[in-house]
PDB file of C-alpha atoms in Angstrom:
ATOM      1  CA  UNK O   1      26.768  -5.452  44.803  1.00  0.00           C
ATOM      2  CA  UNK O   2      28.609  -7.232  47.965  1.00  0.00           C
ATOM      3  CA  UNK O   3      25.518  -8.156  50.202  1.00  0.00           C
ATOM      4  CA  UNK O   4      26.484  -7.634  53.882  1.00  0.00           C
ATOM      5  CA  UNK O   5      25.541 -11.090  54.992  1.00  0.00           C
ATOM      6  CA  UNK O   6      28.250 -12.544  52.393  1.00  0.00           C
ATOM      7  CA  UNK O   7      30.827 -10.135  53.994  1.00  0.00           C
ATOM      8  CA  UNK O   8      29.580 -11.245  57.330  1.00  0.00           C
ATOM      9  CA  UNK O   9      29.735 -15.261  56.293  1.00  0.00           C
ATOM     10  CA  UNK O  10      33.787 -14.639  55.246  1.00  0.00           C
ATOM     11  CA  UNK O  11      34.325 -12.959  58.365  1.00  0.00           C
ATOM     12  CA  UNK O  12      32.743 -15.532  60.536  1.00  0.00           C
ATOM     13  CA  UNK O  13      34.038 -18.082  58.757  1.00  0.00           C
ATOM     14  CA  UNK O  14      37.438 -16.753  58.877  1.00  0.00           C
ATOM     15  CA  UNK O  15      37.052 -16.434  62.541  1.00  0.00           C
ATOM     16  CA  UNK O  16      35.970 -20.417  62.492  1.00  0.00           C
ATOM     17  CA  UNK O  17      39.246 -21.258  60.720  1.00  0.00           C
ATOM     18  CA  UNK O  18      41.686 -19.165  62.994  1.00  0.00           C
ATOM     19  CA  UNK O  19      40.045 -20.500  66.257  1.00  0.00           C
ATOM     20  CA  UNK O  20      40.355 -24.244  64.777  1.00  0.00           C
ATOM     21  CA  UNK O  21      43.753 -24.234  64.007  1.00  0.00           C
ATOM     22  CA  UNK O  22      44.662 -22.252  67.128  1.00  0.00           C
ATOM     23  CA  UNK O  23      43.571 -25.163  69.513  1.00  0.00           C
ATOM     24  CA  UNK O  24      44.833 -28.252  70.615  1.00  0.00           C
ATOM     25  CA  UNK O  25      43.181 -31.981  70.937  1.00  0.00           C
ATOM     26  CA  UNK O  26      42.772 -31.509  74.562  1.00  0.00           C
ATOM     27  CA  UNK O  27      41.267 -28.435  74.201  1.00  0.00           C
ATOM     28  CA  UNK O  28      38.761 -29.517  71.551  1.00  0.00           C
ATOM     29  CA  UNK O  29      37.810 -32.447  74.078  1.00  0.00           C
ATOM     30  CA  UNK O  30      36.528 -29.911  76.720  1.00  0.00           C
ATOM     31  CA  UNK O  31      32.626 -29.927  77.917  1.00  0.00           C
ATOM     32  CA  UNK O  32      31.558 -27.108  76.864  1.00  0.00           C
ATOM     33  CA  UNK O  33      27.778 -27.143  77.259  1.00  0.00           C
ATOM     34  CA  UNK O  34      25.732 -29.242  80.011  1.00  0.00           C
ATOM     35  CA  UNK O  35      23.936 -31.732  77.618  1.00  0.00           C
ATOM     36  CA  UNK O  36      27.861 -33.223  77.048  1.00  0.00           C
ATOM     37  CA  UNK O  37      28.771 -31.238  74.034  1.00  0.00           C
ATOM     38  CA  UNK O  38      32.336 -30.702  73.687  1.00  0.00           C
ATOM     39  CA  UNK O  39      34.177 -27.918  71.432  1.00  0.00           C
ATOM     40  CA  UNK O  40      34.761 -30.565  68.738  1.00  0.00           C
ATOM     41  CA  UNK O  41      30.833 -31.237  68.955  1.00  0.00           C
ATOM     42  CA  UNK O  42      30.167 -27.738  68.562  1.00  0.00           C
ATOM     43  CA  UNK O  43      32.106 -27.597  65.902  1.00  0.00           C
ATOM     44  CA  UNK O  44      30.670 -30.601  64.328  1.00  0.00           C
ATOM     45  CA  UNK O  45      27.251 -28.994  64.952  1.00  0.00           C
ATOM     46  CA  UNK O  46      28.506 -25.940  62.876  1.00  0.00           C
ATOM     47  CA  UNK O  47      29.480 -28.375  60.202  1.00  0.00           C
ATOM     48  CA  UNK O  48      26.403 -30.433  60.234  1.00  0.00           C
ATOM     49  CA  UNK O  49      23.871 -27.127  60.024  1.00  0.00           C
ATOM     50  CA  UNK O  50      26.119 -25.453  57.231  1.00  0.00           C
ATOM     51  CA  UNK O  51      26.008 -28.708  55.428  1.00  0.00           C
ATOM     52  CA  UNK O  52      22.242 -28.893  55.732  1.00  0.00           C
ATOM     53  CA  UNK O  53      21.863 -25.446  54.607  1.00  0.00           C
ATOM     54  CA  UNK O  54      23.931 -25.736  51.425  1.00  0.00           C
ATOM     55  CA  UNK O  55      22.081 -28.755  50.516  1.00  0.00           C
ATOM     56  CA  UNK O  56      18.699 -26.712  51.122  1.00  0.00           C
ATOM     57  CA  UNK O  57      20.111 -24.106  48.842  1.00  0.00           C
ATOM     58  CA  UNK O  58      21.364 -26.417  46.416  1.00  0.00           C
ATOM     59  CA  UNK O  59      17.670 -27.767  46.192  1.00  0.00           C
ATOM     60  CA  UNK O  60      15.725 -24.279  46.213  1.00  0.00           C
ATOM     61  CA  UNK O  61      17.924 -23.701  43.231  1.00  0.00           C
ATOM     62  CA  UNK O  62      16.592 -26.698  41.336  1.00  0.00           C
ATOM     63  CA  UNK O  63      13.063 -27.183  42.559  1.00  0.00           C
ATOM     64  CA  UNK O  64      12.544 -23.426  44.093  1.00  0.00           C
ATOM     65  CA  UNK O  65      12.170 -21.923  47.235  1.00  0.00           C
ATOM     66  CA  UNK O  66       9.674 -23.134  49.860  1.00  0.00           C
ATOM     67  CA  UNK O  67       9.579 -22.679  53.587  1.00  0.00           C
ATOM     68  CA  UNK O  68      10.882 -25.645  55.930  1.00  0.00           C
ATOM     69  CA  UNK O  69       9.460 -26.954  59.109  1.00  0.00           C
ATOM     70  CA  UNK O  70      11.622 -26.425  62.260  1.00  0.00           C
ATOM     71  CA  UNK O  71      13.065 -29.590  63.758  1.00  0.00           C
ATOM     72  CA  UNK O  72      16.398 -28.132  64.694  1.00  0.00           C
ATOM     73  CA  UNK O  73      16.155 -28.533  68.627  1.00  0.00           C
ATOM     74  CA  UNK O  74      15.122 -32.200  67.928  1.00  0.00           C
ATOM     75  CA  UNK O  75      17.701 -32.868  65.496  1.00  0.00           C
ATOM     76  CA  UNK O  76      20.627 -31.330  67.666  1.00  0.00           C
ATOM     77  CA  UNK O  77      19.391 -33.889  70.549  1.00  0.00           C
ATOM     78  CA  UNK O  78      19.725 -37.162  68.084  1.00  0.00           C
ATOM     79  CA  UNK O  79      23.248 -35.723  66.680  1.00  0.00           C
ATOM     80  CA  UNK O  80      24.643 -35.478  69.864  1.00  0.00           C
ATOM     81  CA  UNK O  81      25.999 -39.069  70.321  1.00  0.00           C
ATOM     82  CA  UNK O  82      26.922 -39.113  66.759  1.00  0.00           C
ATOM     83  CA  UNK O  83      29.034 -36.187  66.901  1.00  0.00           C
ATOM     84  CA  UNK O  84      30.916 -37.438  69.840  1.00  0.00           C
ATOM     85  CA  UNK O  85      32.093 -40.128  67.562  1.00  0.00           C
ATOM     86  CA  UNK O  86      33.682 -38.292  65.482  1.00  0.00           C
ATOM     87  CA  UNK O  87      37.150 -37.349  66.233  1.00  0.00           C
ATOM     88  CA  UNK O  88      37.632 -33.929  67.806  1.00  0.00           C
ATOM     89  CA  UNK O  89      40.414 -32.407  64.938  1.00  0.00           C
ATOM     90  CA  UNK O  90      37.916 -34.122  62.078  1.00  0.00           C
ATOM     91  CA  UNK O  91      34.960 -32.218  63.742  1.00  0.00           C
ATOM     92  CA  UNK O  92      36.738 -28.964  63.733  1.00  0.00           C
ATOM     93  CA  UNK O  93      37.887 -29.421  60.222  1.00  0.00           C
ATOM     94  CA  UNK O  94      34.674 -30.055  58.911  1.00  0.00           C
ATOM     95  CA  UNK O  95      33.176 -26.808  60.376  1.00  0.00           C
ATOM     96  CA  UNK O  96      35.882 -25.197  58.398  1.00  0.00           C
ATOM     97  CA  UNK O  97      35.187 -26.810  55.064  1.00  0.00           C
ATOM     98  CA  UNK O  98      31.252 -26.906  55.407  1.00  0.00           C
ATOM     99  CA  UNK O  99      31.553 -23.150  55.941  1.00  0.00           C
ATOM    100  CA  UNK O 100      33.763 -22.647  52.725  1.00  0.00           C
ATOM    101  CA  UNK O 101      31.033 -24.608  50.712  1.00  0.00           C
ATOM    102  CA  UNK O 102      28.237 -23.370  51.935  1.00  0.00           C
ATOM    103  CA  UNK O 103      29.495 -19.618  51.781  1.00  0.00           C
ATOM    104  CA  UNK O 104      30.399 -20.254  48.184  1.00  0.00           C
ATOM    105  CA  UNK O 105      27.022 -21.355  46.971  1.00  0.00           C
ATOM    106  CA  UNK O 106      25.350 -18.278  48.782  1.00  0.00           C
ATOM    107  CA  UNK O 107      27.832 -15.952  46.857  1.00  0.00           C
ATOM    108  CA  UNK O 108      26.682 -17.762  43.187  1.00  0.00           C
ATOM    109  CA  UNK O 109      23.310 -17.329  44.090  1.00  0.00           C
ATOM    110  CA  UNK O 110      21.150 -15.886  41.125  1.00  0.00           C
ATOM    111  CA  UNK O 111      19.263 -12.550  42.385  1.00  0.00           C
ATOM    112  CA  UNK O 112      16.202 -14.337  42.117  1.00  0.00           C
ATOM    113  CA  UNK O 113      16.636 -17.065  44.227  1.00  0.00           C
ATOM    114  CA  UNK O 114      18.480 -14.879  46.510  1.00  0.00           C
ATOM    115  CA  UNK O 115      15.289 -12.796  46.880  1.00  0.00           C
ATOM    116  CA  UNK O 116      13.067 -15.933  47.263  1.00  0.00           C
ATOM    117  CA  UNK O 117      15.558 -17.164  50.188  1.00  0.00           C
ATOM    118  CA  UNK O 118      15.294 -13.699  51.439  1.00  0.00           C
ATOM    119  CA  UNK O 119      11.354 -13.140  51.189  1.00  0.00           C
ATOM    120  CA  UNK O 120      11.233 -16.585  53.405  1.00  0.00           C
ATOM    121  CA  UNK O 121      11.888 -14.269  56.661  1.00  0.00           C
ATOM    122  CA  UNK O 122      14.770 -16.837  58.075  1.00  0.00           C
ATOM    123  CA  UNK O 123      17.419 -14.655  59.278  1.00  0.00           C
ATOM    124  CA  UNK O 124      20.115 -17.880  59.045  1.00  0.00           C
ATOM    125  CA  UNK O 125      19.103 -18.823  55.608  1.00  0.00           C
ATOM    126  CA  UNK O 126      21.882 -16.897  54.262  1.00  0.00           C
ATOM    127  CA  UNK O 127      23.496 -15.134  57.096  1.00  0.00           C
ATOM    128  CA  UNK O 128      25.214 -18.219  58.305  1.00  0.00           C
ATOM    129  CA  UNK O 129      27.614 -16.045  60.131  1.00  0.00           C
ATOM    130  CA  UNK O 130      24.659 -15.592  63.122  1.00  0.00           C
ATOM    131  CA  UNK O 131      24.830 -19.316  64.102  1.00  0.00           C
ATOM    132  CA  UNK O 132      28.438 -19.519  63.540  1.00  0.00           C
ATOM    133  CA  UNK O 133      29.409 -16.486  65.477  1.00  0.00           C
ATOM    134  CA  UNK O 134      26.925 -17.932  68.460  1.00  0.00           C
ATOM    135  CA  UNK O 135      28.914 -20.751  69.038  1.00  0.00           C
ATOM    136  CA  UNK O 136      32.576 -19.383  68.307  1.00  0.00           C
ATOM    137  CA  UNK O 137      31.332 -16.296  70.882  1.00  0.00           C
ATOM    138  CA  UNK O 138      30.750 -19.194  73.389  1.00  0.00           C
ATOM    139  CA  UNK O 139      34.009 -21.442  72.675  1.00  0.00           C
ATOM    140  CA  UNK O 140      36.287 -18.424  73.166  1.00  0.00           C
ATOM    141  CA  UNK O 141      34.120 -17.527  76.420  1.00  0.00           C
ATOM    142  CA  UNK O 142      34.310 -21.396  77.802  1.00  0.00           C
ATOM    143  CA  UNK O 143      37.991 -21.402  76.866  1.00  0.00           C
ATOM    144  CA  UNK O 144      38.787 -18.225  78.278  1.00  0.00           C
ATOM    145  CA  UNK O 145      37.336 -19.229  81.580  1.00  0.00           C
ATOM    146  CA  UNK O 146      38.814 -22.577  81.513  1.00  0.00           C
ATOM    147  CA  UNK O 147      41.952 -21.095  81.071  1.00  0.00           C
ATOM    148  CA  UNK O 148      41.909 -18.003  83.168  1.00  0.00           C
ATOM    149  CA  UNK O 149      42.141 -15.592  80.191  1.00  0.00           C
ATOM    150  CA  UNK O 150      45.167 -16.813  78.731  1.00  0.00           C
TER     151      UNK O 150
END
């Protein structure tokens, strides 16, 4: 049985990889958000949150599933200077690698743990495509508007 979020995660990972491979260093250094985020920072952000979720899933497999506190906005703000220090291409590559590693972890989940995670009612826990696609949409729209639709 192929779960919908596995299919959607694969599609968003392919989309991420395609976009990363299509961008120049200059594209990745463009500031996309008012907080100073560059396109590369958006990729590094996606990498961080996918890696965080992968490690949470690993811990859930080992110790049991439990809810986690919501601190995402605080963490995002703290991370900006660190993410800006990552070379743009490296940030983008990290996003692709983290997506690949997380998707493999999700696909290998035993049914019992998968059901426990789903019971947390956190739509982004397993369907990482939601988060990835949000940022991919924003990056693509930004670049389209920046280049006049080219």
